[in-house]
Short mmCIF file of N, CA and C in Angstrom, two decimals:
data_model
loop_
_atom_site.label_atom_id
_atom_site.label_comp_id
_atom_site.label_asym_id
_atom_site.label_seq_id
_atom_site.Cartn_x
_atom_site.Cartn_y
_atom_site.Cartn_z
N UNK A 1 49.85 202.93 -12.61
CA UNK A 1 50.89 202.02 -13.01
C UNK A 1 51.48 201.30 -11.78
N UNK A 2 52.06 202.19 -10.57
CA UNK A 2 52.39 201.84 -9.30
C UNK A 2 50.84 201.50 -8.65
N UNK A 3 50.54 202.30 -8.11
CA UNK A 3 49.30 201.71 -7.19
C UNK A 3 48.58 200.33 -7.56
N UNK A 4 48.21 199.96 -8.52
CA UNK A 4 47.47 199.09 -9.20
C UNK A 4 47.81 197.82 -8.90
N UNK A 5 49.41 198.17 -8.99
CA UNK A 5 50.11 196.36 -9.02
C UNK A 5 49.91 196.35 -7.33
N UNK A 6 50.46 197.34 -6.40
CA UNK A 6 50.51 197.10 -5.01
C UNK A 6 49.20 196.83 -4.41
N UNK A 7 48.28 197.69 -4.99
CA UNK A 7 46.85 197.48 -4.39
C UNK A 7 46.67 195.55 -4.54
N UNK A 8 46.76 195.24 -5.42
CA UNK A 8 46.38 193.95 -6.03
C UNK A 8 47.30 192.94 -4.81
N UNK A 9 48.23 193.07 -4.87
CA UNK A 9 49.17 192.86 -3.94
C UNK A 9 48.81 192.58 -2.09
N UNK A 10 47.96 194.09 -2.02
CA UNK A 10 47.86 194.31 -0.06
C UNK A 10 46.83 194.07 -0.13
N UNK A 11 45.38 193.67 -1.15
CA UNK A 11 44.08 193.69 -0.92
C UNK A 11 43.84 195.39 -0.86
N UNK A 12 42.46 195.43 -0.99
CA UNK A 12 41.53 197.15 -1.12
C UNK A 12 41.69 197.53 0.30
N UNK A 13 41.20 197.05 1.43
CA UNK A 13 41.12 197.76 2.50
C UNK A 13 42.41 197.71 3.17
N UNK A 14 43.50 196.85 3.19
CA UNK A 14 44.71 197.07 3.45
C UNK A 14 45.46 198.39 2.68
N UNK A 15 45.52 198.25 1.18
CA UNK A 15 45.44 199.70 0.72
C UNK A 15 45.39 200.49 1.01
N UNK A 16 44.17 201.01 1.54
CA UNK A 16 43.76 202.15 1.78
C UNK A 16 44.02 202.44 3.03
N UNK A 17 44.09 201.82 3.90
CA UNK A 17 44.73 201.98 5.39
C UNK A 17 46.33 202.75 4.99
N UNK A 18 47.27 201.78 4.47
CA UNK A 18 48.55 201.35 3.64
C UNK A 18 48.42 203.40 2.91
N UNK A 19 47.76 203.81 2.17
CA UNK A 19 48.29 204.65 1.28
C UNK A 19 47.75 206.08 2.55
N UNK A 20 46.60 205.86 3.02
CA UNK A 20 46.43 207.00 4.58
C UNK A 20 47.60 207.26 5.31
N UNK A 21 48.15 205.84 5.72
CA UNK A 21 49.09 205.79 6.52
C UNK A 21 50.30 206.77 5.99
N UNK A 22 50.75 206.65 4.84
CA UNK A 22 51.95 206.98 4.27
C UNK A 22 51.51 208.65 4.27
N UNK A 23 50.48 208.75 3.61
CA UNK A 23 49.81 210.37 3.54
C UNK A 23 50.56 211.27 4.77
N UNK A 24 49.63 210.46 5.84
CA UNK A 24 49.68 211.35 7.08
C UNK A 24 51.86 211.28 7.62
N UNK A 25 51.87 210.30 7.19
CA UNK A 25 53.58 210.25 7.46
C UNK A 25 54.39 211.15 6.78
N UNK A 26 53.62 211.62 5.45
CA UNK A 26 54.55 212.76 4.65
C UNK A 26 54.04 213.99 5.05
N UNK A 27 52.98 213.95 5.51
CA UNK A 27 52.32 215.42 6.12
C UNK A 27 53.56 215.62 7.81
N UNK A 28 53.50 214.83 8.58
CA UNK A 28 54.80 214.95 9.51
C UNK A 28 55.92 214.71 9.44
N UNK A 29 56.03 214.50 8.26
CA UNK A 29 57.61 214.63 7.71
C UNK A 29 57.88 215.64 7.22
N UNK A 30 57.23 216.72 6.31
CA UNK A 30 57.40 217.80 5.85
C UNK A 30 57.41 218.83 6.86
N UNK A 31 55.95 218.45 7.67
CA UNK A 31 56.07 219.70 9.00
C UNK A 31 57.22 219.46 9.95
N UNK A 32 58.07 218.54 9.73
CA UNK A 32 59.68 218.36 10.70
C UNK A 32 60.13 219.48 10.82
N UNK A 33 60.44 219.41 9.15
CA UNK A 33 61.10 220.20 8.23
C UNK A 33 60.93 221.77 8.05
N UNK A 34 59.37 221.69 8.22
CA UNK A 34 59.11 223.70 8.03
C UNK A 34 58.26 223.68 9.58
N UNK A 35 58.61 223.79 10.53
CA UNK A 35 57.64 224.19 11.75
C UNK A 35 56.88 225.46 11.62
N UNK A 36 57.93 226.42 10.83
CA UNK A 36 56.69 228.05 11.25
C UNK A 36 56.19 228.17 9.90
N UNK A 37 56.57 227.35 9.04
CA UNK A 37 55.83 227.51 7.38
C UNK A 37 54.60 227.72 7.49
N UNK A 38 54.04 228.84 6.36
CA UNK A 38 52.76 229.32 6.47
C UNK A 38 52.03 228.55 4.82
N UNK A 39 53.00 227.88 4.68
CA UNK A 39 52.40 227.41 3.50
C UNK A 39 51.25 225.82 3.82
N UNK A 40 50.40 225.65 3.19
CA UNK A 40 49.54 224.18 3.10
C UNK A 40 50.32 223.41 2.95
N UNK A 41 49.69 222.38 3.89
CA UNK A 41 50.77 221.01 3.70
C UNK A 41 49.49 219.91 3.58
N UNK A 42 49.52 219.27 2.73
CA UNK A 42 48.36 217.84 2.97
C UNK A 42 49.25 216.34 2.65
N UNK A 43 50.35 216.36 2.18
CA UNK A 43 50.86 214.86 1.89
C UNK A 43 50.14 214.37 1.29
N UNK A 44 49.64 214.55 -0.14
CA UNK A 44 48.87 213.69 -1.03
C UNK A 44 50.01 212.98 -1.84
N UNK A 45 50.93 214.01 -2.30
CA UNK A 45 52.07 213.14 -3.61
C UNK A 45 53.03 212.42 -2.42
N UNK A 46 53.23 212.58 -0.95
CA UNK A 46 53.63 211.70 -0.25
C UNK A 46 53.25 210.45 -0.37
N UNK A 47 51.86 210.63 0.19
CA UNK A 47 50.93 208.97 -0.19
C UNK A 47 51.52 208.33 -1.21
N UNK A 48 51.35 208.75 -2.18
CA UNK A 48 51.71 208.51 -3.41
C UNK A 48 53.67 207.92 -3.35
N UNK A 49 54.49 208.46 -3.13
CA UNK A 49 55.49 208.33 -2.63
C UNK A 49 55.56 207.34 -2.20
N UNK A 50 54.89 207.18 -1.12
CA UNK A 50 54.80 205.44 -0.05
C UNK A 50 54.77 204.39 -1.02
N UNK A 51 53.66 204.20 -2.09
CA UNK A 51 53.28 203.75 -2.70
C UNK A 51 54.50 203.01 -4.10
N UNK A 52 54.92 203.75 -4.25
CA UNK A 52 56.88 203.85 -4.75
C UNK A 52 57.43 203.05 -4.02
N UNK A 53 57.81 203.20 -3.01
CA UNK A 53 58.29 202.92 -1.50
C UNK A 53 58.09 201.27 -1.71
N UNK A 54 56.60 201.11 -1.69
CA UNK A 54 55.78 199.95 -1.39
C UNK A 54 56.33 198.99 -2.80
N UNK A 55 56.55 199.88 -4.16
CA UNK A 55 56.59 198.94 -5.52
C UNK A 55 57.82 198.55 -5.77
N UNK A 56 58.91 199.32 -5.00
CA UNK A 56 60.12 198.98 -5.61
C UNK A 56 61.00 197.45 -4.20
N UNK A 57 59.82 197.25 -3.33
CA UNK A 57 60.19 196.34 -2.37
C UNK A 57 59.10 194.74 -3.11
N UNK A 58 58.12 194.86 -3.37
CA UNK A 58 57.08 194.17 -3.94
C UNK A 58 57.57 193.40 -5.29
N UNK A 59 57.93 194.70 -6.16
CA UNK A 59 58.23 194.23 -7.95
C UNK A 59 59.63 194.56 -8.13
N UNK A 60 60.95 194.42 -7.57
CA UNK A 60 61.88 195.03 -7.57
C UNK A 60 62.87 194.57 -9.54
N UNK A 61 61.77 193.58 -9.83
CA UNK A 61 61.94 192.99 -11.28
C UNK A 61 61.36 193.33 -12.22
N UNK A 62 60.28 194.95 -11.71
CA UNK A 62 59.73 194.77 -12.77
C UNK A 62 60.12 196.35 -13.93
N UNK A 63 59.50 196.52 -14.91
CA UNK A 63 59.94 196.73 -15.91
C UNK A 63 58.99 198.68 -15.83
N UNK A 64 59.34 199.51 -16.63
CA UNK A 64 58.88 200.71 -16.47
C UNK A 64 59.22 201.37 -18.04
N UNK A 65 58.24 201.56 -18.29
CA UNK A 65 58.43 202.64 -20.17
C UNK A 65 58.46 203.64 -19.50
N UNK A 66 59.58 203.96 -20.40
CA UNK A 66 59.83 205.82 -19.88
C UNK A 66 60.37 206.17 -21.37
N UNK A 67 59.93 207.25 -21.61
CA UNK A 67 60.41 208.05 -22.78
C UNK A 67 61.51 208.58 -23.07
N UNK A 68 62.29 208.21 -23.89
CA UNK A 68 64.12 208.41 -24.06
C UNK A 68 64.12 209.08 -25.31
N UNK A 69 64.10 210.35 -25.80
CA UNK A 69 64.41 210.90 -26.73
C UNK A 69 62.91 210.86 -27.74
N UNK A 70 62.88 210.40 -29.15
CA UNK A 70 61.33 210.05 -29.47
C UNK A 70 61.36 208.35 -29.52
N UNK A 71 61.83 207.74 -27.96
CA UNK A 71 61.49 206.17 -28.54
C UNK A 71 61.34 205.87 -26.86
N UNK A 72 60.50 204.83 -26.60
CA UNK A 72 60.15 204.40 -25.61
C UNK A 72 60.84 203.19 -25.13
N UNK A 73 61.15 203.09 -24.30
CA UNK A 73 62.67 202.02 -23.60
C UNK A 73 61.88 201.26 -22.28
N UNK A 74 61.88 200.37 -22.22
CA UNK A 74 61.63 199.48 -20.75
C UNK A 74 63.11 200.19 -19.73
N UNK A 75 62.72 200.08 -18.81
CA UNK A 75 63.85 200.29 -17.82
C UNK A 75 63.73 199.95 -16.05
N UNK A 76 64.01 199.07 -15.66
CA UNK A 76 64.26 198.19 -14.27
C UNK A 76 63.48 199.38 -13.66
N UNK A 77 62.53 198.77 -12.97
CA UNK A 77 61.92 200.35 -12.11
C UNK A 77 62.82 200.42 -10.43
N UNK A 78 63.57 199.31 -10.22
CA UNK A 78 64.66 199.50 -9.31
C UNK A 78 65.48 201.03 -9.82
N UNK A 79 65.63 201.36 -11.22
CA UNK A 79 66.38 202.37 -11.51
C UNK A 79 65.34 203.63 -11.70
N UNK A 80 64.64 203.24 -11.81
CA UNK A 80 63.79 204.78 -12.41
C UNK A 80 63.41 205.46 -10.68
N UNK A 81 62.51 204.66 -9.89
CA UNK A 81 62.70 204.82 -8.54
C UNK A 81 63.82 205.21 -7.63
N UNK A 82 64.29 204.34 -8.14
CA UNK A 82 65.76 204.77 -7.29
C UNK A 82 66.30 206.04 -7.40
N UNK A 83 66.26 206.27 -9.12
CA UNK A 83 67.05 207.91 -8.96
C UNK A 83 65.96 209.13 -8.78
N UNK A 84 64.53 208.45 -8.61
CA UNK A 84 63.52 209.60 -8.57
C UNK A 84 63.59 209.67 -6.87
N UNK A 85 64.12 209.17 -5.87
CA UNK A 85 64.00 209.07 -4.31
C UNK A 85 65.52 209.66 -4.18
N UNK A 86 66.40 209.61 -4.87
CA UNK A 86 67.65 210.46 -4.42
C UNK A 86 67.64 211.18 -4.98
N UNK A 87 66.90 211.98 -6.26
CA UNK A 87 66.56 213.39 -6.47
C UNK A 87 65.98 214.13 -5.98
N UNK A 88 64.65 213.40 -5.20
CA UNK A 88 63.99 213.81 -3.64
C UNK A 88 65.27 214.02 -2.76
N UNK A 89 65.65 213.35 -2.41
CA UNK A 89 66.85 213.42 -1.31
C UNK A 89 67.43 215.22 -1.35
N UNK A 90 68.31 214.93 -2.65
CA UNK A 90 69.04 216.26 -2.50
C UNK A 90 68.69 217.34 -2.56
N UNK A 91 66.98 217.43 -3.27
CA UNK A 91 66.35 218.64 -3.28
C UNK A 91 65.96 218.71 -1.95
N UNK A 92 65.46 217.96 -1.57
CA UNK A 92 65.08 218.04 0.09
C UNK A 92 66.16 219.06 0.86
N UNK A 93 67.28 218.19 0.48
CA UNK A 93 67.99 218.57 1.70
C UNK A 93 68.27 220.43 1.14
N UNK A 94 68.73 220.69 0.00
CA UNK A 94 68.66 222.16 -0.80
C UNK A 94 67.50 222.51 -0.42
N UNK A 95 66.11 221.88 0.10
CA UNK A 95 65.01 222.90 0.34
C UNK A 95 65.00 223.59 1.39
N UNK A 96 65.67 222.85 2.77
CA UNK A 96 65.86 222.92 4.20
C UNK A 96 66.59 224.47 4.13
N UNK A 97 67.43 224.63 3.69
CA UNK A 97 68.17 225.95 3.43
C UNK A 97 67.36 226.97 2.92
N UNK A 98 66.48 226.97 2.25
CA UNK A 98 65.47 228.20 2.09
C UNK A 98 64.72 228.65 2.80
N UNK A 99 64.40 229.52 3.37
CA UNK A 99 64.01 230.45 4.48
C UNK A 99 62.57 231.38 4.32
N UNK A 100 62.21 231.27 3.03
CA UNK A 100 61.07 231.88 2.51
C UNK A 100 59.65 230.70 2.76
N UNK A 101 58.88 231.48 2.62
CA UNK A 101 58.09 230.70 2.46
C UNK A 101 57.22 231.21 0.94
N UNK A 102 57.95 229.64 -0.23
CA UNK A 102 57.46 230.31 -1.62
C UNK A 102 56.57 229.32 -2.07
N UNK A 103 56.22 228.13 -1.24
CA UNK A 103 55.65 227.25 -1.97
C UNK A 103 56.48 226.36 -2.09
N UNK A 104 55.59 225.72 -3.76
CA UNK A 104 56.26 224.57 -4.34
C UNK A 104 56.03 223.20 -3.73
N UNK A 105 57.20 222.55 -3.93
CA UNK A 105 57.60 220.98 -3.57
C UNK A 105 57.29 220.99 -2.66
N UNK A 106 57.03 219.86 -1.85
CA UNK A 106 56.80 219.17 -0.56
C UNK A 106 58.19 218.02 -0.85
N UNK A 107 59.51 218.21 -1.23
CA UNK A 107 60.67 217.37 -1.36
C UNK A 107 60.52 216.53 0.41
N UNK A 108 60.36 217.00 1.14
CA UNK A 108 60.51 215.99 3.05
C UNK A 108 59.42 215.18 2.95
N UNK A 109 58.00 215.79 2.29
CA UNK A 109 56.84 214.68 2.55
C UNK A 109 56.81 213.39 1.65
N UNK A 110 57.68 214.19 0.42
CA UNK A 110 58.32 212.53 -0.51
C UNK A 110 58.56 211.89 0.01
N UNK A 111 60.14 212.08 0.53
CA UNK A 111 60.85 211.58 1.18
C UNK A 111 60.29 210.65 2.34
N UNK A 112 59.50 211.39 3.22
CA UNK A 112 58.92 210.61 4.62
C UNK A 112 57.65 209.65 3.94
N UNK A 113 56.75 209.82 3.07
CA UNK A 113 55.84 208.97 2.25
C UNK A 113 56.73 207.79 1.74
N UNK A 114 58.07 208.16 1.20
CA UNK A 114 58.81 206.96 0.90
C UNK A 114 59.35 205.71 1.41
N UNK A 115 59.61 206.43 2.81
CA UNK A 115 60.49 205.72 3.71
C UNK A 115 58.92 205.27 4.82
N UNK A 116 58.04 205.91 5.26
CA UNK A 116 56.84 205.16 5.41
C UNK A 116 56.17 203.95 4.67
N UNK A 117 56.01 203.78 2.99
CA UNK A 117 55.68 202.77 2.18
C UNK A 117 56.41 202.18 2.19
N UNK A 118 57.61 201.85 2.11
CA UNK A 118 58.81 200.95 2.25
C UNK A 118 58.78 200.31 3.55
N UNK A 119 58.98 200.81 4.94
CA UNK A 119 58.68 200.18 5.83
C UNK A 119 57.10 199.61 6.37
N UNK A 120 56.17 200.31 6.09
CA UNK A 120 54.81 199.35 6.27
C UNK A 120 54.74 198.37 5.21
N UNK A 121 55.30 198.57 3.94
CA UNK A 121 55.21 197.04 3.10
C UNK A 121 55.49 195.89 4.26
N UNK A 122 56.50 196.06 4.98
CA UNK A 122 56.57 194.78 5.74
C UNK A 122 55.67 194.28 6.89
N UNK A 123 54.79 195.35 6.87
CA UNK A 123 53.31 194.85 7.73
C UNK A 123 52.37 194.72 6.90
N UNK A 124 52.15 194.98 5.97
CA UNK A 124 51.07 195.19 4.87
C UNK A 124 51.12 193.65 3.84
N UNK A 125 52.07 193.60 3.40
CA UNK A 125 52.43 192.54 2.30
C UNK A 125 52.41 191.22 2.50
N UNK A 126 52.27 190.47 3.45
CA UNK A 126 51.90 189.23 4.01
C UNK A 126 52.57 188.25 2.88
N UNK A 127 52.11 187.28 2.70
CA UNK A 127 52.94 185.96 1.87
C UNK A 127 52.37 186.14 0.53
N UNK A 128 51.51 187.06 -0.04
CA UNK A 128 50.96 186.83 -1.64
C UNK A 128 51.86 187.10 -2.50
N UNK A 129 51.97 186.90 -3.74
CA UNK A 129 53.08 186.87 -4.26
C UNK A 129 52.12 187.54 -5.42
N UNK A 130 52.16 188.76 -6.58
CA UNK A 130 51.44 188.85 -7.65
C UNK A 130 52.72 189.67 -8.50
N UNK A 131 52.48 189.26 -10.13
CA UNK A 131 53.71 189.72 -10.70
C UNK A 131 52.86 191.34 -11.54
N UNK A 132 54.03 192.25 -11.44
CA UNK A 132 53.48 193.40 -12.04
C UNK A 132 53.02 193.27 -13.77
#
């Protein structure tokens, strides 16, 4: 739904440079965060993240079905994004405080995948203009 419109957007091999880039940025954003963690880290849903990052700077008009009870609603993906990157936020920061190593979320490699796709959009995105 996200990737598709941005890919179309940066061209294929810009892409893929574009969604690596963000990968490896949430993989050192998470390891900030856990230095002696014994858990796997790869930044794949980071990538992915960037990619967010990348749609809500690109299509900031465009439209998102999300499921509201049993009926399906359009809703500004400025809003659906928005509160899915500050729910990252605060879990993030609630993850930093846990001391175990149990798994789970990668909440920092979101976060750093996010704030990576958002700022390479502005090297990536050149003058094309395509509507989602």
């Amino acid at each position: 739904m996200f990737g598709d419109n941005v890919e179309d957007h940066f061209g294929h091999i810009k892409f893929a440079i574009f969604y690596l880039l963000c990968g490896l940025a949430a993989t050192f954003a998470q390891l900030a965060f856990s230095v002696g963690s014994k858990v796997p880290n790869l930044g794949a849903s980071g990538a992915i993240a960037g990619v967010l990052g990348a749609y809500i700077l690109l299509f900031p008009q465009g439209k998102i079905r999300v499921l509201q009870g049993q009926q399906v609603v359009q809703v500004p993906a400025l809003i659906v994004i928005g509160l899915w990157i500050v729910l990252q936020f605060f879990s993030g920061v609630g993850s930093i405080a846990k001391t175990a190593d149990t798994g789970g979320i990668a909440y920092m490699a979101h976060i750093g995948g996010f704030i990576a796709g958002f700022v390479l959009t502005f090297l990536f995105r050149g003058s094309r203009r395509v509507r989602p």
